[in-house]
CSV table of C-alpha atoms and ligand atoms in Angstrom, one decimal:
chain,number,residue,atom,x,y,z
A,1283,UNK,CA,20.9,-8.8,-9.7
A,1284,UNK,CA,17.4,-7.8,-10.7
A,1285,UNK,CA,17.4,-5.0,-8.2
A,1286,UNK,CA,20.8,-3.6,-9.2
A,1287,UNK,CA,19.9,-3.6,-12.9
A,1288,UNK,CA,16.8,-1.5,-12.2
A,1289,UNK,CA,18.7,0.8,-9.9
A,1290,UNK,CA,21.2,1.6,-12.6
A,1291,UNK,CA,18.5,1.9,-15.3
A,1292,UNK,CA,16.8,4.4,-13.0
A,1293,UNK,CA,19.9,6.7,-13.0
A,1294,UNK,CA,20.1,6.8,-16.7
A,1295,UNK,CA,16.3,7.1,-17.3
A,1296,UNK,CA,13.6,4.8,-18.8
A,1297,UNK,CA,12.2,4.3,-22.2
A,1298,UNK,CA,9.2,6.6,-23.0
A,1299,UNK,CA,6.3,4.4,-24.0
A,1300,UNK,CA,4.1,7.3,-25.1
A,1301,UNK,CA,6.2,10.1,-26.4
A,1302,UNK,CA,3.1,12.0,-27.9
A,1303,UNK,CA,1.2,12.0,-24.6
A,1304,UNK,CA,1.2,15.7,-23.8
A,1305,UNK,CA,1.8,16.8,-20.2
A,1306,UNK,CA,1.2,14.8,-17.0
A,1307,UNK,CA,-0.4,16.6,-14.0
A,1308,UNK,CA,0.1,15.0,-10.6
A,1309,UNK,CA,-2.3,16.4,-8.1
A,1310,UNK,CA,-0.6,16.3,-4.7
A,1311,UNK,CA,2.7,15.7,-6.5
A,1312,UNK,CA,4.7,17.3,-3.7
A,1313,UNK,CA,3.5,14.6,-1.3
A,1314,UNK,CA,5.4,11.5,-0.3
A,1315,UNK,CA,4.1,9.0,-2.9
A,1316,UNK,CA,3.2,11.6,-5.5
A,1317,UNK,CA,6.8,12.8,-5.5
A,1318,UNK,CA,8.0,9.2,-6.3
A,1319,UNK,CA,5.7,9.0,-9.3
A,1320,UNK,CA,6.7,12.5,-10.5
A,1321,UNK,CA,10.3,11.4,-10.4
A,1322,UNK,CA,9.6,8.2,-12.3
A,1323,UNK,CA,7.6,10.0,-15.0
A,1324,UNK,CA,10.3,12.6,-15.4
A,1325,UNK,CA,13.0,9.9,-15.6
A,1326,UNK,CA,10.9,8.4,-18.4
A,1327,UNK,CA,10.9,11.5,-20.5
A,1328,UNK,CA,7.5,13.0,-19.7
A,1329,UNK,CA,6.7,16.7,-18.9
A,1330,UNK,CA,5.2,16.7,-15.5
A,1331,UNK,CA,3.4,19.5,-13.7
A,1332,UNK,CA,2.6,19.3,-10.0
A,1333,UNK,CA,-0.8,20.7,-8.8
A,1334,UNK,CA,-0.7,21.4,-5.1
A,1335,UNK,CA,-3.0,23.0,-2.5
A,1336,UNK,CA,-2.4,26.6,-3.6
A,1337,UNK,CA,-2.4,25.9,-7.3
A,1338,UNK,CA,-6.1,25.6,-8.1
A,1339,UNK,CA,-6.4,29.0,-9.7
A,1340,UNK,CA,-4.0,27.7,-12.3
A,1341,UNK,CA,-5.7,24.3,-12.7
A,1342,UNK,CA,-7.6,24.9,-16.0
A,1343,UNK,CA,-4.4,26.0,-17.7
A,1344,UNK,CA,-2.6,22.8,-16.5
A,1345,UNK,CA,-5.4,20.5,-17.4
A,1346,UNK,CA,-5.8,22.0,-20.9
A,1347,UNK,CA,-2.6,20.2,-22.1
A,1348,UNK,CA,-2.8,17.1,-20.0
A,1349,UNK,CA,-2.7,13.6,-21.4
A,1350,UNK,CA,-2.7,12.1,-17.9
A,1351,UNK,CA,-3.9,13.4,-14.6
A,1352,UNK,CA,-2.9,11.4,-11.5
A,1353,UNK,CA,-4.6,12.1,-8.1
A,1354,UNK,CA,-2.3,11.6,-5.1
A,1355,UNK,CA,-3.9,13.5,-2.2
A,1356,UNK,CA,-4.8,12.5,1.3
A,1357,UNK,CA,-7.4,9.7,1.3
A,1358,UNK,CA,-10.1,11.7,3.1
A,1359,UNK,CA,-9.8,14.5,0.4
A,1360,UNK,CA,-9.7,12.3,-2.6
A,1361,UNK,CA,-13.4,12.2,-3.6
A,1362,UNK,CA,-13.9,15.9,-3.1
A,1363,UNK,CA,-10.8,16.8,-5.1
A,1364,UNK,CA,-11.8,14.4,-7.9
A,1365,UNK,CA,-15.3,16.0,-8.0
A,1366,UNK,CA,-13.6,19.4,-8.7
A,1367,UNK,CA,-12.1,18.1,-12.0
A,1368,UNK,CA,-14.6,19.6,-14.3
A,1369,UNK,CA,-12.8,20.2,-17.5
A,1370,UNK,CA,-10.2,17.5,-18.6
A,1371,UNK,CA,-9.6,17.0,-22.3
A,1372,UNK,CA,-11.8,14.1,-23.5
A,1373,UNK,CA,-8.8,11.7,-24.3
A,1374,UNK,CA,-7.0,12.6,-21.1
A,1375,UNK,CA,-6.4,9.5,-18.8
A,1376,UNK,CA,-7.6,10.1,-15.3
A,1377,UNK,CA,-5.9,7.9,-12.7
A,1378,UNK,CA,-5.5,7.8,-8.9
A,1379,UNK,CA,-3.1,6.0,-6.6
A,1380,UNK,CA,-5.3,6.0,-3.5
A,1381,UNK,CA,-5.0,3.0,-1.0
A,1382,UNK,CA,-8.7,2.4,-1.3
A,1383,UNK,CA,-10.3,1.8,-4.7
A,1384,UNK,CA,-14.1,1.6,-5.0
A,1385,UNK,CA,-15.0,5.2,-3.9
A,1386,UNK,CA,-12.3,7.0,-5.8
A,1387,UNK,CA,-12.9,5.0,-9.0
A,1388,UNK,CA,-16.6,5.8,-8.9
A,1389,UNK,CA,-15.8,9.5,-8.2
A,1390,UNK,CA,-13.4,9.5,-11.3
A,1391,UNK,CA,-16.0,7.8,-13.5
A,1392,UNK,CA,-18.5,10.5,-12.4
A,1393,UNK,CA,-16.1,13.4,-12.9
A,1394,UNK,CA,-14.6,12.5,-16.3
A,1395,UNK,CA,-16.2,11.1,-19.5
A,1396,UNK,CA,-12.8,9.9,-20.9
A,1397,UNK,CA,-10.5,7.0,-19.9
A,1398,UNK,CA,-10.3,6.2,-16.2
A,1399,UNK,CA,-8.1,3.8,-14.2
A,1400,UNK,CA,-7.7,3.2,-10.5
A,1401,UNK,CA,-4.2,2.2,-9.2
A,1402,UNK,CA,-2.9,1.2,-5.8
A,1403,UNK,CA,0.9,0.9,-5.4
A,1404,UNK,CA,1.4,-1.8,-2.8
A,1405,UNK,CA,4.5,0.0,-1.4
A,1406,UNK,CA,5.4,3.2,0.4
A,1407,UNK,CA,7.6,6.1,-0.7
A,1408,UNK,CA,10.7,4.6,0.8
A,1409,UNK,CA,11.3,1.9,-1.9
A,1410,UNK,CA,14.5,2.5,-3.7
A,1411,UNK,CA,13.1,1.4,-7.0
A,1412,UNK,CA,10.0,-0.4,-8.3
A,1413,UNK,CA,11.6,-3.7,-9.2
A,1414,UNK,CA,9.1,-6.5,-8.4
A,1415,UNK,CA,6.8,-4.0,-6.5
A,1416,UNK,CA,3.1,-4.7,-7.1
A,1417,UNK,CA,0.7,-2.0,-8.5
A,1418,UNK,CA,-2.9,-3.0,-8.3
A,1419,UNK,CA,-5.0,-1.9,-11.4
A,1420,UNK,CA,-8.8,-1.5,-11.3
A,1421,UNK,CA,-10.1,-0.9,-14.7
A,1422,UNK,CA,-12.5,2.0,-15.0
A,1423,UNK,CA,-13.2,3.0,-18.6
A,1424,UNK,CA,-11.4,3.1,-22.0
A,1425,UNK,CA,-8.9,0.4,-21.2
A,1426,UNK,CA,-7.0,0.7,-24.6
A,1427,UNK,CA,-6.2,4.3,-23.9
A,1428,UNK,CA,-4.2,3.6,-20.7
A,1429,UNK,CA,-2.4,0.4,-21.7
A,1430,UNK,CA,0.7,2.6,-22.3
A,1431,UNK,CA,0.6,3.6,-18.6
A,1432,UNK,CA,0.6,0.0,-17.4
A,1433,UNK,CA,3.4,-0.8,-19.9
A,1434,UNK,CA,5.4,2.2,-18.6
A,1435,UNK,CA,5.1,1.1,-15.0
A,1436,UNK,CA,6.2,-2.4,-16.0
A,1437,UNK,CA,9.3,-0.9,-17.6
A,1438,UNK,CA,9.9,0.6,-14.1
A,1439,UNK,CA,10.0,-3.0,-12.9
A,1440,UNK,CA,6.5,-3.0,-11.3
A,1441,UNK,CA,4.1,-6.0,-11.6
A,1442,UNK,CA,0.6,-5.0,-12.5
A,1443,UNK,CA,-2.1,-7.0,-10.7
A,1444,UNK,CA,-5.7,-6.6,-12.1
A,1445,UNK,CA,-8.5,-6.9,-9.7
A,1446,UNK,CA,-12.1,-5.6,-9.3
A,1447,UNK,CA,-12.2,-2.5,-7.0
A,1448,UNK,CA,-14.6,-4.1,-4.6
A,1449,UNK,CA,-12.5,-7.3,-4.3
A,1450,UNK,CA,-9.4,-5.1,-3.8
A,1451,UNK,CA,-11.1,-3.2,-0.9
A,1452,UNK,CA,-12.2,-6.5,0.7
A,1453,UNK,CA,-8.7,-7.9,0.6
A,1454,UNK,CA,-7.3,-4.6,2.0
A,1455,UNK,CA,-9.5,-5.1,5.1
A,1456,UNK,CA,-7.0,-7.9,6.0
A,1457,UNK,CA,-3.8,-6.8,4.2
A,1458,UNK,CA,-3.9,-3.2,5.4
A,1459,UNK,CA,-6.7,-2.3,7.9
A,1460,UNK,CA,-6.4,-5.3,10.3
A,1461,UNK,CA,-2.6,-5.5,9.8
A,1462,UNK,CA,-2.0,-1.8,10.6
A,1463,UNK,CA,-4.5,-1.9,13.5
A,1464,UNK,CA,-3.0,-4.9,15.3
A,1465,UNK,CA,0.4,-3.2,14.8
A,1466,UNK,CA,-0.9,0.0,16.3
A,1467,UNK,CA,-2.4,-1.9,19.3
A,1468,UNK,CA,0.8,-3.8,19.9
A,1469,UNK,CA,2.7,-0.4,19.9
A,1470,UNK,CA,0.1,1.1,22.2
A,1471,UNK,CA,0.5,-1.9,24.5
A,1472,UNK,CA,4.3,-1.6,24.6
A,1473,UNK,CA,4.0,2.1,25.3
A,1474,UNK,CA,1.7,1.4,28.3
A,1475,UNK,CA,3.8,-1.5,29.6
A,1476,UNK,CA,6.9,0.7,29.1
A,1477,UNK,CA,9.6,-2.0,28.9
A,1478,UNK,CA,13.3,-1.1,28.3
A,1479,UNK,CA,13.3,-1.2,24.5
A,1480,UNK,CA,17.1,-1.6,24.3
A,1481,UNK,CA,17.0,-4.5,26.7
A,1482,UNK,CA,14.2,-6.1,24.6
A,1483,UNK,CA,16.5,-5.8,21.5
A,1484,UNK,CA,19.5,-7.2,23.4
A,1485,UNK,CA,17.5,-10.2,24.4
A,1486,UNK,CA,15.6,-10.6,21.1
A,1487,UNK,CA,15.4,-13.6,18.9
A,1488,UNK,CA,15.6,-12.7,15.2
A,1489,UNK,CA,11.9,-13.1,14.9
A,1490,UNK,CA,11.1,-10.7,17.8
A,1491,UNK,CA,13.6,-8.2,16.5
A,1492,UNK,CA,11.9,-8.3,13.1
A,1493,UNK,CA,8.5,-7.9,14.8
A,1494,UNK,CA,9.7,-5.0,16.8
A,1495,UNK,CA,11.0,-3.4,13.6
A,1496,UNK,CA,7.7,-4.0,11.8
A,1497,UNK,CA,5.8,-2.4,14.7
A,1498,UNK,CA,8.2,0.4,15.4
A,1499,UNK,CA,8.4,1.5,11.7
A,1500,UNK,CA,4.7,2.3,11.7
A,1501,UNK,CA,5.2,5.0,14.3
A,1502,UNK,CA,7.8,6.7,12.2
A,1503,UNK,CA,5.1,7.4,9.6
A,1504,UNK,CA,2.1,9.6,9.1
A,1505,UNK,CA,-0.8,8.8,11.5
A,1506,UNK,CA,-3.5,10.3,9.3
A,1507,UNK,CA,-2.7,7.9,6.4
A,1508,UNK,CA,-3.1,4.9,8.6
A,1509,UNK,CA,-6.2,6.4,10.3
A,1510,UNK,CA,-7.8,6.9,6.9
A,1511,UNK,CA,-6.9,3.4,5.7
A,1512,UNK,CA,-8.4,1.8,8.8
A,1513,UNK,CA,-11.5,4.0,8.8
A,1514,UNK,CA,-12.0,3.7,5.1
A,1515,UNK,CA,-14.9,1.2,5.5
A,1516,UNK,CA,-17.3,-0.1,8.1
A,1517,UNK,CA,-16.2,-3.6,7.0
A,1518,UNK,CA,-12.7,-2.8,8.4
A,1519,UNK,CA,-14.1,-2.0,11.8
A,1520,UNK,CA,-16.3,-5.1,11.8
A,1521,UNK,CA,-13.3,-7.3,10.9
A,1522,UNK,CA,-11.3,-5.7,13.7
A,1523,UNK,CA,-14.1,-6.4,16.2
A,1524,UNK,CA,-14.3,-10.1,15.1
A,1525,UNK,CA,-10.5,-10.3,15.6
A,1526,UNK,CA,-10.8,-8.8,19.1
A,1527,UNK,CA,-13.5,-11.3,20.0
A,1528,UNK,CA,-11.3,-14.2,18.9
A,1529,UNK,CA,-8.4,-12.8,20.9
A,1530,UNK,CA,-10.5,-12.7,24.0
A,1531,UNK,CA,-11.9,-16.2,23.4
A,1532,UNK,CA,-8.3,-17.5,23.1
A,1533,UNK,CA,-7.3,-15.6,26.3
A,1534,UNK,CA,-10.3,-17.2,28.1
A,1535,UNK,CA,-9.1,-20.6,27.0
A,1536,UNK,CA,-5.8,-20.0,28.7
A,1537,UNK,CA,-7.5,-18.7,31.8
A,1538,UNK,CA,-9.4,-22.1,31.9
A,1539,UNK,CA,-5.9,-23.7,31.6
A,1540,UNK,CA,-7.4,-25.5,28.5
A,1541,UNK,CA,-4.2,-26.9,27.0
A,1542,UNK,CA,-6.1,-29.5,24.9
A,1543,UNK,CA,-8.3,-26.7,23.5
A,1544,UNK,CA,-5.2,-24.7,22.6
A,1545,UNK,CA,-3.7,-27.7,20.8
A,1546,UNK,CA,-7.0,-28.5,19.0
A,1547,UNK,CA,-7.3,-25.0,17.8
A,1548,UNK,CA,-3.6,-24.9,16.8
A,1549,UNK,CA,-4.1,-28.0,14.6
A,1550,UNK,CA,-7.3,-26.6,13.1
A,1551,UNK,CA,-5.3,-23.5,12.0
A,1552,UNK,CA,-2.4,-25.6,10.7
A,1553,UNK,CA,-4.9,-27.6,8.6
A,1554,UNK,CA,-6.3,-24.4,7.2
A,1555,UNK,CA,-2.8,-23.2,6.1
A,1556,UNK,CA,-2.1,-26.6,4.6
A,1557,UNK,CA,1.0,-26.6,2.4
A,1558,UNK,CA,1.4,-22.9,2.8
A,1559,UNK,CA,2.7,-23.3,6.3
A,1560,UNK,CA,5.8,-25.3,5.3
A,1561,UNK,CA,6.3,-22.9,2.4
A,1562,UNK,CA,6.1,-20.0,4.8
A,1563,UNK,CA,8.5,-21.7,7.2
A,1564,UNK,CA,11.1,-21.9,4.4
A,1565,UNK,CA,10.6,-18.4,3.1
A,1566,UNK,CA,10.7,-16.8,6.6
A,1567,UNK,CA,13.8,-18.8,7.5
A,1568,UNK,CA,15.8,-16.8,4.9
A,1569,UNK,CA,14.2,-13.5,6.0
A,1570,UNK,CA,15.2,-14.2,9.6
A,1571,UNK,CA,18.7,-15.1,8.7
A,1572,UNK,CA,19.0,-11.9,6.7
A,1573,UNK,CA,17.5,-9.8,9.5
A,1574,UNK,CA,20.0,-11.3,11.9
A,1575,UNK,CA,22.9,-10.5,9.5
A,1576,UNK,CA,21.7,-7.0,9.0
A,1577,UNK,CA,21.4,-6.0,12.7
A,1578,UNK,CA,22.3,-2.4,13.0
A,1579,UNK,CA,21.8,-1.8,16.8
B,2101,NAD,P1,1.0,13.1,1.5
B,2101,NAD,O1,0.2,13.8,2.6
B,2101,NAD,O2,2.5,13.0,1.7
B,2101,NAD,O3,0.7,13.8,0.1
B,2101,NAD,C1,-0.5,14.3,-0.2
B,2101,NAD,C2,-0.2,15.6,-1.0
B,2101,NAD,O4,-1.5,16.2,-1.4
B,2101,NAD,C3,0.5,16.7,-0.2
B,2101,NAD,O5,1.6,17.2,-0.9
B,2101,NAD,C4,-0.6,17.8,0.0
B,2101,NAD,O6,0.0,19.1,0.1
B,2101,NAD,C5,-1.4,17.6,-1.2
B,2101,NAD,N1,-2.7,18.2,-1.1
B,2101,NAD,C6,-3.5,18.3,0.0
B,2101,NAD,N2,-4.6,18.9,-0.3
B,2101,NAD,C7,-4.6,19.2,-1.6
B,2101,NAD,C8,-5.4,19.9,-2.5
B,2101,NAD,N3,-6.6,20.4,-2.1
B,2101,NAD,N4,-5.1,20.1,-3.8
B,2101,NAD,C9,-3.9,19.6,-4.2
B,2101,NAD,N5,-3.0,18.9,-3.4
B,2101,NAD,C10,-3.4,18.8,-2.1
B,2101,NAD,O7,0.4,11.6,1.4
B,2101,NAD,P2,0.9,10.4,0.6
B,2101,NAD,O8,1.5,9.4,1.6
B,2101,NAD,O9,1.8,10.8,-0.5
B,2101,NAD,O10,-0.4,9.7,0.1
B,2101,NAD,C11,-1.0,10.2,-1.1
B,2101,NAD,C12,-1.9,9.1,-1.7
B,2101,NAD,O11,-1.1,8.0,-2.0
B,2101,NAD,C13,-3.0,8.7,-0.8
B,2101,NAD,O12,-4.2,8.5,-1.6
B,2101,NAD,C14,-2.6,7.4,-0.3
B,2101,NAD,O13,-3.6,6.5,0.0
B,2101,NAD,C15,-1.7,6.8,-1.4
B,2101,NAD,N6,-0.7,5.9,-1.0
B,2101,NAD,C16,0.2,6.2,-0.1
B,2101,NAD,C17,1.1,5.2,0.3
B,2101,NAD,C18,2.2,5.6,1.3
B,2101,NAD,O14,2.8,4.6,1.9
B,2101,NAD,N7,2.5,6.8,1.6
B,2101,NAD,C19,1.1,3.9,-0.2
B,2101,NAD,C20,0.1,3.7,-1.2
B,2101,NAD,C21,-0.8,4.6,-1.6
């Protein structure tokens, strides 16, 4: 019900929280995620300009009337492009939607004396609407001046989660870097082993079908985004290496035929999850039922 009500609200537009804002400039607004934000701002009654690669000659004119500038460019260009923003109006809010937060936030604070906020939408461009989607908010400077923006995104249905930029980046080491990397490696392993993918699907349990879908969907997307997310910090690579070492230790346990060791280790992990493991069992049961009902091929 929630999703449907947001979907229909989207068609008819959203309330404008700050009608006197002036213009919004989205740098990289023709890109995948930028385009989604451009659409949401326009549906909410704002005047939005897109600043793309060839538009920098015109940048000063666009910035002159801007009440909000949003940076949505490839991760590896983000800091350089932010450093180019010399001349924003002093009350203009400068925001970014980069998947990493510490470095872009620092770059924005250096480039602009006015209000600054770091955002990370925890979803991709393929979401139909923003109902219940999480947007991470890392406060930069001049909080009061961008509360309207957070309120606007809440009207879109998004949940704002406040966190310190450094803590965000640490959590993303697990939530994104390690997750995407293990998905990548599993895909690479499948490609090398070269099984008949249709036969795997035909024989699949719902859980394996879901896993295959989660892995396969990565490879329908942009490799540079994932490369940049994984390579964003040395901590990510160190985490991946620790994971690889644990993987090998577990494989060696099997080579020793150490069934007791496997069971002990299993119980140790089970204790660590505590009540969450039964909670996850219930939540995933529904997901798996749905996945099975929605089979398309
Ligand atoms: P994208 O490549 O689709 O879009 C980037 C846009 O920036 C392109 O339109 C490109 O032409 C433009 N651009 C490149 N150089 C430029 C320049 N010098 N000046 C102005 N524009 C320039 O990438 P995307 O997936 O939309 O990602 C954009 C940002 O959103 C990244 O910071 C990424 O971390 C973040 N993000 C993406 C996702 C996702 O799933 N795609 C999710 C969360 C956050």
